Coordinates of C-alpha atoms in Angstrom, one line a residue:
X1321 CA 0.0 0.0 0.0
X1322 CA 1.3 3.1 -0.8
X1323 CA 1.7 6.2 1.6
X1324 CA -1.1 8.6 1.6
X1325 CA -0.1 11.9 -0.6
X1326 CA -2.3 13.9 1.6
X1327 CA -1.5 14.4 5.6
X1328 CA -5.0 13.6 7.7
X1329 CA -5.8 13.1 10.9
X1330 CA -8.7 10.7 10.7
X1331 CA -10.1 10.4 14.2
X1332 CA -12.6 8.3 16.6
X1333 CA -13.7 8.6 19.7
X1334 CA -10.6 6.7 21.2
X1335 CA -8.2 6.2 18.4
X1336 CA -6.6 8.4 16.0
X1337 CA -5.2 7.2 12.7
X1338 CA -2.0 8.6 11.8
X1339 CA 0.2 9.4 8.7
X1340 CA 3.4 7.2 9.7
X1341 CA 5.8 9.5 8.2
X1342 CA 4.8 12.4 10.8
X1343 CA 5.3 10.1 14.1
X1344 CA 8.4 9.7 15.6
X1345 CA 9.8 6.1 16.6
X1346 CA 10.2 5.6 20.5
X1347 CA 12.5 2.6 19.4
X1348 CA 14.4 0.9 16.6
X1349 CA 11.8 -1.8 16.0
X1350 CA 9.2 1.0 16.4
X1351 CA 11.2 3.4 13.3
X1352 CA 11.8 -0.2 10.9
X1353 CA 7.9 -0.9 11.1
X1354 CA 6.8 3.2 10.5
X1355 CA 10.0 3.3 7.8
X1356 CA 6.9 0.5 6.2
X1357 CA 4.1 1.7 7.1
X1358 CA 1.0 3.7 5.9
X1359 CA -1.4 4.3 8.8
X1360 CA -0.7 4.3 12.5
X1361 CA -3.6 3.4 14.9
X1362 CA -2.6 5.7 17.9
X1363 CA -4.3 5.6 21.4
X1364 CA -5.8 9.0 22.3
X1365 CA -5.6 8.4 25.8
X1366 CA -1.5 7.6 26.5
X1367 CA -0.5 8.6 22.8
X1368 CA 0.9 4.9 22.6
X1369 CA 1.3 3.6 18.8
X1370 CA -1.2 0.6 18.5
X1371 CA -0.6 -1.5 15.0
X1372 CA 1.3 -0.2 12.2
X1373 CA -0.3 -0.6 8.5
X1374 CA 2.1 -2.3 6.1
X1375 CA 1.7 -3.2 2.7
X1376 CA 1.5 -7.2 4.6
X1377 CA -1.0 -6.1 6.9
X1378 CA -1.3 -5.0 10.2
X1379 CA 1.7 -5.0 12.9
X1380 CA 1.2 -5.1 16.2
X1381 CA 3.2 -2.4 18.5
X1382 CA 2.1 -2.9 21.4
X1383 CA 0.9 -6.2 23.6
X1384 CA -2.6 -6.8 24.0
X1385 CA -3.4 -4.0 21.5
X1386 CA -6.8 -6.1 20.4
X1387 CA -8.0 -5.6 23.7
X1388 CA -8.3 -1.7 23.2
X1389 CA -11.8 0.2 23.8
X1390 CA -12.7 1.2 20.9
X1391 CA -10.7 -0.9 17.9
X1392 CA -13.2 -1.9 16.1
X1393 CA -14.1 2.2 15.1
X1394 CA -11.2 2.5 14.4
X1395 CA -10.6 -0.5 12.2
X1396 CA -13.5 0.0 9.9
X1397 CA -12.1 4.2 9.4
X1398 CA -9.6 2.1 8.2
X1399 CA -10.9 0.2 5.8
X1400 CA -12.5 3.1 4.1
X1401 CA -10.0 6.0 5.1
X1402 CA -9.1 8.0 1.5
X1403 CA -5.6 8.4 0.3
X1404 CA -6.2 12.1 0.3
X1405 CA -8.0 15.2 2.2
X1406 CA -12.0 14.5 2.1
X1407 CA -13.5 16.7 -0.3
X1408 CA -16.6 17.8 2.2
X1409 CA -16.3 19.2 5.6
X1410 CA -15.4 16.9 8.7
X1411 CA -18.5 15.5 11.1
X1412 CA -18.1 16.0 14.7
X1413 CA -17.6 12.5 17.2
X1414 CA -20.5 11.9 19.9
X1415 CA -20.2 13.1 23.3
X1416 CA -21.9 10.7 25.2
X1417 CA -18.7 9.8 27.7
X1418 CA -17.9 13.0 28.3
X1419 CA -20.1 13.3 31.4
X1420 CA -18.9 10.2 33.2
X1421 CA -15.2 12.3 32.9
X1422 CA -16.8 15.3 34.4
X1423 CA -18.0 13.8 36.6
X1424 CA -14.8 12.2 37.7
X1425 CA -13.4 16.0 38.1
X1426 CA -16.5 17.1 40.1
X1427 CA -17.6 19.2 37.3
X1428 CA -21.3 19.3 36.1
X1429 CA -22.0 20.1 32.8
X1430 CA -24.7 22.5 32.4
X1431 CA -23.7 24.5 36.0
X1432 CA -20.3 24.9 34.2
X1433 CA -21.7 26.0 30.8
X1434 CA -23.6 28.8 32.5
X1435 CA -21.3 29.6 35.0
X1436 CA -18.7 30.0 32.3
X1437 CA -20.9 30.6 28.9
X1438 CA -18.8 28.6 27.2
X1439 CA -20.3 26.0 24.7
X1440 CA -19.8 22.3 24.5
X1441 CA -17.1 21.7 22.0
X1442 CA -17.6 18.2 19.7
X1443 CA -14.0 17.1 18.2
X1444 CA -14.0 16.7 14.3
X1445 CA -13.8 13.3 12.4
X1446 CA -10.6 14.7 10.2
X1447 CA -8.2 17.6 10.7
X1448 CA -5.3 18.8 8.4
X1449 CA -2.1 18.7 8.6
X1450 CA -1.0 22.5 9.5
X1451 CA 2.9 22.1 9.2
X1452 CA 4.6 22.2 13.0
X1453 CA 4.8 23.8 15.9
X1454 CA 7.4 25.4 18.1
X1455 CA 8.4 21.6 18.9
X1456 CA 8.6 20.1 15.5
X1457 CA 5.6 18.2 16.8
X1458 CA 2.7 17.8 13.9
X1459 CA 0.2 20.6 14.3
X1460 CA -3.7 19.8 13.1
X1461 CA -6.2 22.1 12.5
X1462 CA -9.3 22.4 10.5
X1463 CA -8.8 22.6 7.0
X1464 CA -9.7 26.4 6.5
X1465 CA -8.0 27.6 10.1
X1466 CA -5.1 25.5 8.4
X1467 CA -5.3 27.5 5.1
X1468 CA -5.4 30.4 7.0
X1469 CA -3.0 30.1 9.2
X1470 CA -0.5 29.5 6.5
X1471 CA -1.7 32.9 4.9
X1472 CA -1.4 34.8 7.8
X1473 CA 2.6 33.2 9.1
X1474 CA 3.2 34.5 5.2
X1475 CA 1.6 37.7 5.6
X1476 CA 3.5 38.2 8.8
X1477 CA 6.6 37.1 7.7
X1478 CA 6.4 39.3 4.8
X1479 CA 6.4 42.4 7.5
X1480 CA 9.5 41.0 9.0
X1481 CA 7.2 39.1 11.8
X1482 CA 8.0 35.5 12.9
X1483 CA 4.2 33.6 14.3
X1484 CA 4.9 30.3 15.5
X1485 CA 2.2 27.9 16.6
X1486 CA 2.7 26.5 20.3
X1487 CA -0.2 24.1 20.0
X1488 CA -3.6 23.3 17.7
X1489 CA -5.8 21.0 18.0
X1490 CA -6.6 18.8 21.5
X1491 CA -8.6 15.9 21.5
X1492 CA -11.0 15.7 25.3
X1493 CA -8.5 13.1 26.1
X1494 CA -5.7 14.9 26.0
X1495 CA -7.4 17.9 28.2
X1496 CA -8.7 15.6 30.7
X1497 CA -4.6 14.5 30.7
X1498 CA -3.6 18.7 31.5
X1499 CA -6.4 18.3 34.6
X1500 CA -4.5 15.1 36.0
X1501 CA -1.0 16.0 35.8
X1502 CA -2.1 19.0 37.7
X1503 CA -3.8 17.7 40.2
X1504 CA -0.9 15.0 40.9
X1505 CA 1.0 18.0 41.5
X1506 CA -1.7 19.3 43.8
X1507 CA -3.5 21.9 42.4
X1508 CA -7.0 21.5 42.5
X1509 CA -9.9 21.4 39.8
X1510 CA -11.3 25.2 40.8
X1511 CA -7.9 26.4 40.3
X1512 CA -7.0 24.9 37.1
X1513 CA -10.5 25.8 36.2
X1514 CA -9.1 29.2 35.7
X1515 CA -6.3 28.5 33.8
X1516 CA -7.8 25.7 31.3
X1517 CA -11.4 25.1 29.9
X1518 CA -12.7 21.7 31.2
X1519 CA -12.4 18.8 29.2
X1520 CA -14.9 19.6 26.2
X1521 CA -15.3 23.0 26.5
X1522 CA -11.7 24.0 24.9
X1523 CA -12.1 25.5 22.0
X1524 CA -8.7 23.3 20.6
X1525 CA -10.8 20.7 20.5
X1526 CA -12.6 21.9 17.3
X1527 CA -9.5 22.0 15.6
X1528 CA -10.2 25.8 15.1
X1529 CA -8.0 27.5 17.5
X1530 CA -4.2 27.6 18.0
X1531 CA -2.1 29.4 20.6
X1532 CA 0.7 31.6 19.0
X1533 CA 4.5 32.8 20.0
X1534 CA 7.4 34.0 18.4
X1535 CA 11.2 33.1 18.7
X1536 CA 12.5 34.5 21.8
X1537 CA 9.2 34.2 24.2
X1538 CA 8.1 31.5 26.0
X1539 CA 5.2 29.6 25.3
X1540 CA 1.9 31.1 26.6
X1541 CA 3.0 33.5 28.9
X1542 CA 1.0 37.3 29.2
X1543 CA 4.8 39.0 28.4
X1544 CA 3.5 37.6 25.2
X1545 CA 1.5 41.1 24.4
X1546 CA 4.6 43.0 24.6
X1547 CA 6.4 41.5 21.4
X1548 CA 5.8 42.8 17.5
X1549 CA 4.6 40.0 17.2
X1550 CA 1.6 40.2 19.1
X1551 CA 1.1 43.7 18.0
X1552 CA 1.0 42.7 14.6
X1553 CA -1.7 39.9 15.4
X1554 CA -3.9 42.7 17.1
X1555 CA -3.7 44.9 13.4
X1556 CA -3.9 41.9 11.5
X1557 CA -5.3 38.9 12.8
X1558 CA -8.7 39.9 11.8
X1559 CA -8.0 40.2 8.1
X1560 CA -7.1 36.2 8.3
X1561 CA -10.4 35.5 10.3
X1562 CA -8.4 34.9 13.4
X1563 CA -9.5 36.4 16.5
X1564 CA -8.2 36.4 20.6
X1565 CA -10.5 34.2 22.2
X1566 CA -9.6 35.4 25.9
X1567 CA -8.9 39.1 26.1
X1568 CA -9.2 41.4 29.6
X1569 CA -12.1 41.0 31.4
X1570 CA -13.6 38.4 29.0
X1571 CA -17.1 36.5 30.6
X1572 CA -15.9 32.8 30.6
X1573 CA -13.7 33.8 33.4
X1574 CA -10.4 32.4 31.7
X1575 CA -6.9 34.5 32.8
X1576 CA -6.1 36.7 30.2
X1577 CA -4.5 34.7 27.1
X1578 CA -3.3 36.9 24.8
X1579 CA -1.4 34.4 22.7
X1580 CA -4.7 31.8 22.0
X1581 CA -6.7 32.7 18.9
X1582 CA -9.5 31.0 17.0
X1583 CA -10.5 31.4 13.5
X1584 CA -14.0 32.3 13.0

């Protein structure tokens, strides 16, 4: 089978399917099966590489990798999974879990959506490969925010302005990780409530939104605002359909973040 022309994310509720040329090897048998492969099932939860797809079939990469919730999605995605970037927009996955995970953080829905106003976010069934971020990690967005973020880095770059994209998109899973590192390290929910949407409610998960730097600052800090760069984004942005999701004073009660922005 040959290697798709086209970098997609294809995605299901717990496994992502990945272009093997954009994932690194954790180990030498791990980087002679992706040198092979096509497809790589990857597990949303841990980020652990599940079965490779080689032009043979599929190769295991990890024990016990039948036994994983949600396989079988992911096998039939693919079965049928194109070669190249679907030619209609992406659908969104179900929600239906994403309760029981609240719950599990002491968080209740609908209190939070109106204490907050902020709006159930479902993750989409395909995203596009955007280029890279900051750490030469693989960066997806939404087709058009991925169109559009290559036009404005060009437009920016042409007035002498280096953007660079810290993070994109964020599946629940990966959210729901950012609440239990922080809480092993003993901060609790209400307090990282402030900081970070809860799990679903980040507007990363859409695949719409990215946070932004430049060379020099570090990654989502406020001294952000100070740079050109951030300057430029606030003459700009707009003219790109990009817009700061978390300004002073916003009503979702989120800290001020100058460096996320969404395309609208």
């Amino acid at each position: 089978m040959r290697r798709p022309p086209a970098a997609v994310l294809f995605n299901t509720p717990d496994i992502e399917l990945w272009p093997a040329t954009l994932l690194r090897a954790r180990a030498n048998r791990d980087a002679r099966v992706l040198a092979r492969a096509s497809w790589v099932l990857r597990r949303k939860r841990d980020g652990r590489y599940l079965a490779a797809l080689l032009p043979e079939g599929l190769m295991p990469l990890l024990p016990d990798w039948r036994r994983t919730a949600g396989l079988d999605a992911a096998l039939d995605l693919l079965d049928t999974s194109p070669s190249s970037i679907p030619s209609t927009p992406p659908d969104t996955l179900p929600v239906a879990r994403l309760q029981a995970r609240l719950d599990g953080l002491g968080i209740e829905a609908h209190a939070y959506a109106a204490h907050t106003g902020l709006s159930l976010v479902p993750e989409p069934t395909w995203l596009a490969f955007a280029g890279v971020d900051r750490y030469l990690r693989p960066l997806w967005l939404e087709a058009k925010a991925a169109r559009a973020w290559a036009r404005m880095r060009e437009a920016a770059w042409g007035d002498g302005i280096v953007l660079e994209a810290i993070s994109g998109y964020r599946s629940h899973d990966y959210q729901l990780g950012i609440f239990e590192r922080k809480r092993a390290r003993g901060l609790d929910v209400d307090a990282i409530l402030e900081v970070n949407a809860a799990p679903g409610y980040s507007e990363h998960h859409s695949g719409s939104a990215l946070d932004i730097g430049t060379p020099g600052e570090p990654s989502a800090e406020t001294s952000f605002e100070a740079t050109p760069a951030f300057a430029w984004l606030t003459r700009h942005a707009a003219e790109h359909g990009f817009a700061m999701s978390y300004p002073q004073g916003n009503p979702h009660g989120i800290v001020y973040e100058p460096w996320h922005w969404r395309h609208r």
